[in-house]
CSV table of C-alpha atoms in Angstrom, one decimal:
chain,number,residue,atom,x,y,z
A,114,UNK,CA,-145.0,-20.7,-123.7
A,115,UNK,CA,-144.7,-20.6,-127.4
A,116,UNK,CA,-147.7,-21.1,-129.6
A,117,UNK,CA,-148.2,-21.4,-133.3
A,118,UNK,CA,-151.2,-21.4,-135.1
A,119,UNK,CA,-151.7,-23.1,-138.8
A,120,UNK,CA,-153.9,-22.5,-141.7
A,121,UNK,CA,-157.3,-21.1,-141.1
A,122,UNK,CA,-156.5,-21.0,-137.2
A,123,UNK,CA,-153.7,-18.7,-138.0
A,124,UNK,CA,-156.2,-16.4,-140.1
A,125,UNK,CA,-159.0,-16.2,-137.4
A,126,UNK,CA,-156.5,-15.8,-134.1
A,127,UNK,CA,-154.3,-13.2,-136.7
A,128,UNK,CA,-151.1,-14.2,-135.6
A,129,UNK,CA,-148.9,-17.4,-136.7
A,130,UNK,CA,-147.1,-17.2,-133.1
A,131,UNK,CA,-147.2,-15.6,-129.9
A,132,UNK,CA,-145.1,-15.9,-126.6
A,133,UNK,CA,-148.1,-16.5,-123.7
A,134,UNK,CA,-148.0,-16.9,-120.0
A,135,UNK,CA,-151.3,-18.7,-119.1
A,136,UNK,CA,-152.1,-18.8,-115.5
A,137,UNK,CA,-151.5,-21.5,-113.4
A,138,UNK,CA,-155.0,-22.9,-113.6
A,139,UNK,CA,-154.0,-24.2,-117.0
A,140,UNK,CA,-152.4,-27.3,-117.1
A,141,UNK,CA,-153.6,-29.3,-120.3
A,142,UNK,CA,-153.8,-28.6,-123.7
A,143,UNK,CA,-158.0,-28.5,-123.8
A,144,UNK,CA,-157.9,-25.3,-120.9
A,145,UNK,CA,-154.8,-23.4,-122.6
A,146,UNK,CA,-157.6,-23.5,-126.0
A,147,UNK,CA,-160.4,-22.3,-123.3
A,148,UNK,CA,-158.0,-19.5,-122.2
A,149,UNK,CA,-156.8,-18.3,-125.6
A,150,UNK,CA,-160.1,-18.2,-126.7
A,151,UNK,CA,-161.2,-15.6,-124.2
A,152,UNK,CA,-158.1,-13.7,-125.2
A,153,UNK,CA,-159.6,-11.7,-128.4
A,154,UNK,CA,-162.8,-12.3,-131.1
A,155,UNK,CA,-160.1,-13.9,-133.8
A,156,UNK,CA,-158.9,-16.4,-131.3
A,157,UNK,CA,-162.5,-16.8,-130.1
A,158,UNK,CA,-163.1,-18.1,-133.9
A,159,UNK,CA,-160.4,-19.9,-134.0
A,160,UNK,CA,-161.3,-22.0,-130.9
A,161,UNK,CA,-165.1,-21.7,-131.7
A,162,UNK,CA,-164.9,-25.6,-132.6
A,163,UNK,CA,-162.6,-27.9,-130.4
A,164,UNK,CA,-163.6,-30.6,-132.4
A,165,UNK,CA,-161.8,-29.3,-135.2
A,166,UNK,CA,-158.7,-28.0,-133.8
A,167,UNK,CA,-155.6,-30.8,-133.5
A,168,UNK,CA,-152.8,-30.0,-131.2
A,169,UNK,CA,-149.2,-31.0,-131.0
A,170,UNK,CA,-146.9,-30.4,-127.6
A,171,UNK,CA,-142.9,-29.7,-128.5
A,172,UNK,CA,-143.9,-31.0,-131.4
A,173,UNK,CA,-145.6,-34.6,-130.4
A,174,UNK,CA,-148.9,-34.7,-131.7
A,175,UNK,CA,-151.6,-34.9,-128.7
A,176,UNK,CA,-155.2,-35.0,-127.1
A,177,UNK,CA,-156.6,-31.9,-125.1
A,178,UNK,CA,-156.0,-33.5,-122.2
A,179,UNK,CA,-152.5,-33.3,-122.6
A,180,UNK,CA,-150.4,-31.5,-120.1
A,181,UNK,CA,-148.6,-28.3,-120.8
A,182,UNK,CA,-146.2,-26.4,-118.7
A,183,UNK,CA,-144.2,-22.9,-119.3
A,184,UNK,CA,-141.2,-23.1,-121.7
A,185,UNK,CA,-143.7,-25.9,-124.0
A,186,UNK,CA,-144.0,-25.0,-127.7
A,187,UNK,CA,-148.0,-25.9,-128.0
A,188,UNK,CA,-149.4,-25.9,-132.3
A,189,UNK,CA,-152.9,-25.7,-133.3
A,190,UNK,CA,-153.6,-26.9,-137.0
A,191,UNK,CA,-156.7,-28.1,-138.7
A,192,UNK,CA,-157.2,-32.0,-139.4
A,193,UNK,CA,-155.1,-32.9,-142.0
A,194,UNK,CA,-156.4,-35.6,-144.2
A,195,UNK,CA,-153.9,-38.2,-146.3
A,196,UNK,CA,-154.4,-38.7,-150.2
């Protein structure tokens, strides 16, 4: 799995991508955030508040209860507000 962090979420998790292999106990978007935030303290920051994190899923934007499977490029971005 493919995932690529934006913004301040790339800052606190110091990487802008990284190739992961969750277990098999993650199956949605909400539990792969659970599990990458156990994974270091900058990723533990990044993932500090859900709330604020948005995720998209081969790039289709989507919820944390999203599924997510090996081989799925999964972004995390902060909310992006329109002007």
């Amino acid at each position: 799995m493919r995932v690529l962090y934006f913004a301040w979420l790339r800052q606190r998790a110091g990487t802008g991508e990284e190739s992961v292999s969750p277990p098999p106990e993650v199956r949605d978007v909400g539990a792969l955030m659970r599990w990458l935030a156990a994974r270091s303290p900058g990723h533990a920051s990044a993932f500090a508040d859900p709330a604020q994190v948005r995720a998209a899923v081969n790039q289709e934007f989507c919820g944390p209860d999203h599924p997510v499977k090996p081989g799925d490029e999964v972004a995390f971005f902060p909310p992006v507000t329109g002007g």
